[in-house]
PDB file of C-alpha atoms in Angstrom:
ATOM      1  CA  MET A   1      29.232  -8.444   6.429  1.00  0.00           C
ATOM      2  CA  PRO A   2      30.729  -5.726   8.307  1.00  0.00           C
ATOM      3  CA  LEU A   3      29.752  -6.168  11.654  1.00  0.00           C
ATOM      4  CA  MET A   4      26.869  -3.336  11.945  1.00  0.00           C
ATOM      5  CA  SER A   5      25.062  -5.313   9.714  1.00  0.00           C
ATOM      6  CA  THR A   6      25.528  -8.169  11.651  1.00  0.00           C
ATOM      7  CA  VAL A   7      24.687  -6.449  15.304  1.00  0.00           C
ATOM      8  CA  TYR A   8      21.238  -5.468  13.475  1.00  0.00           C
ATOM      9  CA  ALA A   9      20.647  -8.295  11.488  1.00  0.00           C
ATOM     10  CA  ALA A  10      20.631 -10.552  14.958  1.00  0.00           C
ATOM     11  CA  THR A  11      19.035  -7.411  17.148  1.00  0.00           C
ATOM     12  CA  HIS A  12      16.535  -7.798  14.953  1.00  0.00           C
ATOM     13  CA  LEU A  13      15.878 -11.555  14.408  1.00  0.00           C
ATOM     14  CA  LEU A  14      16.340 -11.780  17.615  1.00  0.00           C
ATOM     15  CA  SER A  15      13.552  -9.385  18.407  1.00  0.00           C
ATOM     16  CA  TYR A  16      11.276 -11.145  16.164  1.00  0.00           C
ATOM     17  CA  SER A  17      11.483 -13.908  17.894  1.00  0.00           C
ATOM     18  CA  PHE A  18      11.835 -12.976  21.607  1.00  0.00           C
ATOM     19  CA  LEU A  19       7.988 -11.227  20.226  1.00  0.00           C
ATOM     20  CA  PHE A  20       6.602 -14.076  19.193  1.00  0.00           C
ATOM     21  CA  GLY A  21       7.917 -15.919  20.695  1.00  0.00           C
ATOM     22  CA  THR A  22       6.582 -14.248  24.666  1.00  0.00           C
ATOM     23  CA  GLN A  23       3.187 -13.805  22.768  1.00  0.00           C
ATOM     24  CA  ILE A  24       1.860 -17.140  22.019  1.00  0.00           C
ATOM     25  CA  TRP A  25       3.814 -18.663  25.293  1.00  0.00           C
ATOM     26  CA  HIS A  26       1.942 -15.198  27.125  1.00  0.00           C
ATOM     27  CA  SER A  27      -1.343 -15.276  25.116  1.00  0.00           C
ATOM     28  CA  PHE A  28      -2.000 -19.205  24.206  1.00  0.00           C
ATOM     29  CA  ILE A  29      -0.287 -20.710  26.629  1.00  0.00           C
ATOM     30  CA  GLY A  30       0.181 -19.319  29.933  1.00  0.00           C
ATOM     31  CA  GLY A  31      -2.632 -16.721  30.212  1.00  0.00           C
ATOM     32  CA  ILE A  32      -4.524 -20.523  30.135  1.00  0.00           C
ATOM     33  CA  ILE A  33      -3.187 -22.756  31.817  1.00  0.00           C
ATOM     34  CA  SER A  34      -3.434 -19.750  35.405  1.00  0.00           C
ATOM     35  CA  PHE A  35      -6.827 -18.977  34.735  1.00  0.00           C
ATOM     36  CA  ARG A  36      -7.820 -22.927  34.916  1.00  0.00           C
ATOM     37  CA  VAL A  37      -5.478 -24.127  37.425  1.00  0.00           C
ATOM     38  CA  LEU A  38      -4.777 -20.833  40.337  1.00  0.00           C
ATOM     39  CA  PRO A  39      -8.115 -19.804  42.294  1.00  0.00           C
ATOM     40  CA  ARG A  40      -9.049 -16.507  40.724  1.00  0.00           C
ATOM     41  CA  ALA A  41      -6.937 -14.438  43.689  1.00  0.00           C
ATOM     42  CA  TYR A  42      -3.686 -15.725  42.432  1.00  0.00           C
ATOM     43  CA  PHE A  43      -4.731 -15.474  38.876  1.00  0.00           C
ATOM     44  CA  GLY A  44      -5.407 -11.621  39.700  1.00  0.00           C
ATOM     45  CA  ALA A  45      -2.846 -11.289  41.365  1.00  0.00           C
ATOM     46  CA  LEU A  46      -0.011 -12.563  38.198  1.00  0.00           C
ATOM     47  CA  GLN A  47      -1.703 -10.852  36.134  1.00  0.00           C
ATOM     48  CA  ARG A  48      -1.666  -7.341  37.550  1.00  0.00           C
ATOM     49  CA  ARG A  49       2.250  -7.677  37.874  1.00  0.00           C
ATOM     50  CA  LEU A  50       3.051  -9.689  34.246  1.00  0.00           C
ATOM     51  CA  PHE A  51       0.773  -7.451  32.291  1.00  0.00           C
ATOM     52  CA  PRO A  52       2.769  -4.331  32.656  1.00  0.00           C
ATOM     53  CA  ILE A  53       6.115  -6.485  31.750  1.00  0.00           C
ATOM     54  CA  TYR A  54       4.242  -7.578  28.870  1.00  0.00           C
ATOM     55  CA  PHE A  55       2.912  -5.194  27.003  1.00  0.00           C
ATOM     56  CA  SER A  56       6.291  -2.829  27.980  1.00  0.00           C
ATOM     57  CA  LEU A  57       8.444  -5.918  26.424  1.00  0.00           C
ATOM     58  CA  GLN A  58       5.994  -5.954  23.178  1.00  0.00           C
ATOM     59  CA  LEU A  59       5.960  -2.431  22.866  1.00  0.00           C
ATOM     60  CA  ILE A  60      10.284  -2.265  23.525  1.00  0.00           C
ATOM     61  CA  LEU A  61      10.557  -5.094  21.028  1.00  0.00           C
ATOM     62  CA  SER A  62       8.159  -3.638  18.147  1.00  0.00           C
ATOM     63  CA  LEU A  63      10.248  -0.711  18.434  1.00  0.00           C
ATOM     64  CA  ALA A  64      13.520  -2.676  18.289  1.00  0.00           C
ATOM     65  CA  LEU A  65      11.878  -3.872  15.151  1.00  0.00           C
ATOM     66  CA  LEU A  66      11.274  -0.491  13.315  1.00  0.00           C
ATOM     67  CA  LEU A  67      13.999   0.513  14.355  1.00  0.00           C
ATOM     68  CA  THR A  68      16.551  -2.298  12.593  1.00  0.00           C
ATOM     69  CA  THR A  69      14.121  -3.559   9.764  1.00  0.00           C
ATOM     70  CA  PRO A  70      16.015  -4.615   6.729  1.00  0.00           C
ATOM     71  CA  ARG A  71      16.899  -2.706   3.595  1.00  0.00           C
ATOM     72  CA  SER A  72      15.385  -5.599   1.584  1.00  0.00           C
ATOM     73  CA  LEU A  73      12.090  -4.685   3.368  1.00  0.00           C
ATOM     74  CA  LYS A  74      11.480  -0.745   3.069  1.00  0.00           C
ATOM     75  CA  HIS A  75      12.192  -0.950  -0.773  1.00  0.00           C
ATOM     76  CA  HIS A  76       8.908   1.001  -2.131  1.00  0.00           C
ATOM     77  CA  GLN A  77       7.350  -2.748  -2.696  1.00  0.00           C
ATOM     78  CA  GLN A  78       7.142  -4.314   1.228  1.00  0.00           C
ATOM     79  CA  ALA A  79       7.539  -0.750   2.567  1.00  0.00           C
ATOM     80  CA  THR A  80       3.936  -0.277   2.838  1.00  0.00           C
ATOM     81  CA  LYS A  81       3.433  -4.054   3.968  1.00  0.00           C
ATOM     82  CA  THR A  82       6.364  -3.621   6.733  1.00  0.00           C
ATOM     83  CA  TYR A  83       5.097  -0.385   8.403  1.00  0.00           C
ATOM     84  CA  ALA A  84       1.556  -1.789   8.673  1.00  0.00           C
ATOM     85  CA  PHE A  85       2.131  -4.500  10.092  1.00  0.00           C
ATOM     86  CA  LEU A  86       5.409  -3.093  12.775  1.00  0.00           C
ATOM     87  CA  LEU A  87       3.485   0.489  13.221  1.00  0.00           C
ATOM     88  CA  THR A  88       0.366  -1.960  14.407  1.00  0.00           C
ATOM     89  CA  VAL A  89       2.732  -4.089  16.952  1.00  0.00           C
ATOM     90  CA  VAL A  90       4.133  -0.634  18.332  1.00  0.00           C
ATOM     91  CA  ALA A  91       0.413   1.092  18.271  1.00  0.00           C
ATOM     92  CA  THR A  92      -1.290  -1.106  19.389  1.00  0.00           C
ATOM     93  CA  SER A  93       1.656  -2.883  22.484  1.00  0.00           C
ATOM     94  CA  PHE A  94       1.107   1.288  23.244  1.00  0.00           C
ATOM     95  CA  LEU A  95      -2.071   1.303  23.926  1.00  0.00           C
ATOM     96  CA  ASN A  96      -1.676  -1.592  25.827  1.00  0.00           C
ATOM     97  CA  ALA A  97       0.725  -0.577  28.107  1.00  0.00           C
ATOM     98  CA  VAL A  98      -0.260   2.873  28.643  1.00  0.00           C
ATOM     99  CA  VAL A  99      -3.975   2.871  28.453  1.00  0.00           C
ATOM    100  CA  ALA A 100      -6.098  -0.368  28.167  1.00  0.00           C
ATOM    101  CA  GLY A 101      -3.553  -2.364  30.233  1.00  0.00           C
ATOM    102  CA  PRO A 102      -3.772   0.223  33.674  1.00  0.00           C
ATOM    103  CA  PHE A 103      -7.139   1.454  32.729  1.00  0.00           C
ATOM    104  CA  THR A 104      -8.064  -2.497  33.746  1.00  0.00           C
ATOM    105  CA  THR A 105      -6.206  -2.315  36.032  1.00  0.00           C
ATOM    106  CA  LYS A 106      -7.237  -0.125  38.377  1.00  0.00           C
ATOM    107  CA  ILE A 107     -11.243  -1.141  37.248  1.00  0.00           C
ATOM    108  CA  MET A 108      -9.838  -4.620  38.429  1.00  0.00           C
ATOM    109  CA  ASP A 109      -8.439  -2.791  42.198  1.00  0.00           C
ATOM    110  CA  LYS A 110     -11.797  -1.137  42.506  1.00  0.00           C
ATOM    111  CA  ARG A 111     -13.468  -4.256  42.216  1.00  0.00           C
ATOM    112  CA  LYS A 112     -11.738  -5.977  45.148  1.00  0.00           C
ATOM    113  CA  GLU A 113     -12.822  -2.964  47.311  1.00  0.00           C
ATOM    114  CA  GLN A 114     -16.535  -3.137  46.078  1.00  0.00           C
ATOM    115  CA  GLU A 115     -15.878  -6.958  47.366  1.00  0.00           C
ATOM    116  CA  VAL A 116     -14.930  -6.301  50.121  1.00  0.00           C
ATOM    117  CA  PHE A 117     -17.199  -3.934  50.672  1.00  0.00           C
ATOM    118  CA  ASP A 118     -19.895  -5.964  49.922  1.00  0.00           C
ATOM    119  CA  GLY A 119     -19.018  -8.962  51.289  1.00  0.00           C
ATOM    120  CA  ARG A 120     -20.120 -10.681  48.223  1.00  0.00           C
ATOM    121  CA  SER A 121     -17.485 -11.902  45.095  1.00  0.00           C
ATOM    122  CA  TYR A 122     -17.709  -9.814  41.405  1.00  0.00           C
ATOM    123  CA  ASP A 123     -20.009 -12.604  40.705  1.00  0.00           C
ATOM    124  CA  GLY A 124     -22.249 -12.318  43.701  1.00  0.00           C
ATOM    125  CA  ARG A 125     -20.837 -14.654  45.872  1.00  0.00           C
ATOM    126  CA  LYS A 126     -21.046 -14.919  49.775  1.00  0.00           C
ATOM    127  CA  LEU A 127     -17.318 -14.409  49.939  1.00  0.00           C
ATOM    128  CA  PRO A 128     -15.468 -17.468  51.787  1.00  0.00           C
ATOM    129  CA  GLY A 129     -14.861 -16.466  55.574  1.00  0.00           C
ATOM    130  CA  VAL A 130     -17.241 -12.933  55.084  1.00  0.00           C
ATOM    131  CA  THR A 131     -19.351 -13.093  58.587  1.00  0.00           C
ATOM    132  CA  GLU A 132     -21.834 -10.827  59.342  1.00  0.00           C
ATOM    133  CA  GLY A 133     -21.267  -7.811  59.347  1.00  0.00           C
ATOM    134  CA  ALA A 134     -18.730  -6.621  56.928  1.00  0.00           C
ATOM    135  CA  GLU A 135     -19.291  -3.351  55.448  1.00  0.00           C
ATOM    136  CA  ARG A 136     -22.816  -2.994  54.608  1.00  0.00           C
ATOM    137  CA  GLY A 137     -24.137  -5.384  57.559  1.00  0.00           C
ATOM    138  CA  GLY A 138     -23.317  -8.987  56.023  1.00  0.00           C
ATOM    139  CA  ASP A 139     -25.883 -11.590  54.869  1.00  0.00           C
ATOM    140  CA  ARG A 140     -28.780 -13.408  56.729  1.00  0.00           C
ATOM    141  CA  GLU A 141     -28.703 -15.006  52.841  1.00  0.00           C
ATOM    142  CA  ALA A 142     -25.126 -16.503  52.825  1.00  0.00           C
ATOM    143  CA  ASP A 143     -26.364 -18.791  49.848  1.00  0.00           C
ATOM    144  CA  GLU A 144     -28.681 -16.570  47.646  1.00  0.00           C
ATOM    145  CA  VAL A 145     -26.237 -14.266  44.974  1.00  0.00           C
ATOM    146  CA  ARG A 146     -26.796 -10.779  44.887  1.00  0.00           C
ATOM    147  CA  VAL A 147     -24.525  -8.784  42.597  1.00  0.00           C
ATOM    148  CA  SER A 148     -24.402  -4.762  43.971  1.00  0.00           C
ATOM    149  CA  ASP A 149     -24.835  -1.970  41.325  1.00  0.00           C
ATOM    150  CA  GLU A 150     -21.993  -0.230  41.858  1.00  0.00           C
ATOM    151  CA  MET A 151     -20.470  -4.606  41.266  1.00  0.00           C
ATOM    152  CA  LYS A 152     -21.827  -3.937  37.701  1.00  0.00           C
ATOM    153  CA  ALA A 153     -21.343  -0.688  36.886  1.00  0.00           C
ATOM    154  CA  LEU A 154     -17.430  -2.427  37.551  1.00  0.00           C
ATOM    155  CA  ASN A 155     -17.644  -5.560  36.443  1.00  0.00           C
ATOM    156  CA  LYS A 156     -19.417  -3.760  32.627  1.00  0.00           C
ATOM    157  CA  LYS A 157     -16.032  -1.299  33.154  1.00  0.00           C
ATOM    158  CA  PHE A 158     -13.543  -4.364  33.627  1.00  0.00           C
ATOM    159  CA  GLY A 159     -14.867  -6.416  30.437  1.00  0.00           C
ATOM    160  CA  MET A 160     -14.959  -3.584  27.921  1.00  0.00           C
ATOM    161  CA  TRP A 161     -12.183  -2.405  29.279  1.00  0.00           C
ATOM    162  CA  HIS A 162     -10.341  -6.354  29.363  1.00  0.00           C
ATOM    163  CA  GLY A 163     -12.113  -6.571  26.175  1.00  0.00           C
ATOM    164  CA  ILE A 164     -10.240  -3.379  24.605  1.00  0.00           C
ATOM    165  CA  SER A 165      -7.259  -4.773  25.991  1.00  0.00           C
ATOM    166  CA  SER A 166      -7.788  -7.949  24.228  1.00  0.00           C
ATOM    167  CA  LEU A 167      -8.104  -7.197  21.712  1.00  0.00           C
ATOM    168  CA  PHE A 168      -5.101  -4.980  20.876  1.00  0.00           C
ATOM    169  CA  ASN A 169      -3.531  -7.904  22.348  1.00  0.00           C
ATOM    170  CA  LEU A 170      -4.928  -9.471  19.620  1.00  0.00           C
ATOM    171  CA  GLY A 171      -3.342  -6.752  16.762  1.00  0.00           C
ATOM    172  CA  SER A 172      -0.800  -7.080  18.044  1.00  0.00           C
ATOM    173  CA  VAL A 173       0.342 -10.904  17.368  1.00  0.00           C
ATOM    174  CA  VAL A 174      -1.500 -10.352  14.499  1.00  0.00           C
ATOM    175  CA  GLY A 175       1.243  -7.965  13.593  1.00  0.00           C
ATOM    176  CA  THR A 176       3.477  -9.970  14.180  1.00  0.00           C
ATOM    177  CA  ILE A 177       3.018 -12.657  12.728  1.00  0.00           C
ATOM    178  CA  GLY A 178       2.504 -10.725   9.266  1.00  0.00           C
ATOM    179  CA  TYR A 179       5.530  -9.845   9.800  1.00  0.00           C
ATOM    180  CA  GLY A 180       7.265 -12.829   9.889  1.00  0.00           C
ATOM    181  CA  VAL A 181       5.437 -13.999   7.597  1.00  0.00           C
ATOM    182  CA  LEU A 182       7.454 -10.443   4.614  1.00  0.00           C
ATOM    183  CA  LEU A 183      10.677 -11.878   6.626  1.00  0.00           C
ATOM    184  CA  ALA A 184      10.310 -15.493   5.671  1.00  0.00           C
ATOM    185  CA  GLU A 185      10.087 -14.071   2.452  1.00  0.00           C
ATOM    186  CA  LYS A 186      13.491 -12.566   2.319  1.00  0.00           C
ATOM    187  CA  ILE A 187      15.451 -16.006   3.577  1.00  0.00           C
ATOM    188  CA  ASN A 188      16.392 -18.154   0.565  1.00  0.00           C
ATOM    189  CA  PHE A 189      16.521 -21.445   1.160  1.00  0.00           C
ATOM    190  CA  ASP A 190      18.806 -21.855  -2.793  1.00  0.00           C
TER     191      ASP A 190
END
């Protein structure tokens, strides 16, 4: 096997492995465990730092896969499936990196500001350590759960963009698995 073929093959296989492993770890293991064990503020801070890297990595690795696709997966019988899966991963990763991820982060930041302004968390509970005299004068009814209209609107936007981002991520994972099946069909153990 010529050197360039070996380089392309290694780049392709390692890119796929790294992409798939990262997707599974972040989406189904690390993210879920972090959500369950970290306080919400810490979880949000962690995800705020991880997601831009994760989405960019998905995009870079899926482009590497597209650029190093083996000839055996480009012939007319396999080409449609190959490009459908790879372009799904590229498109959903791009949309998460450039649109959904940044929008979700901006809304998350606005919710944090609104929490300080309201003296209450996003779900209407009084923030610990907030006394009367918060931006809106505090609350005498500390145990009462109240969500301001502004926070309700931000929660709705956040839920929408978070859902869109999750769907893009799921599409990326499905595309990666689909492509992995095509790639596995080319492995010969005879």
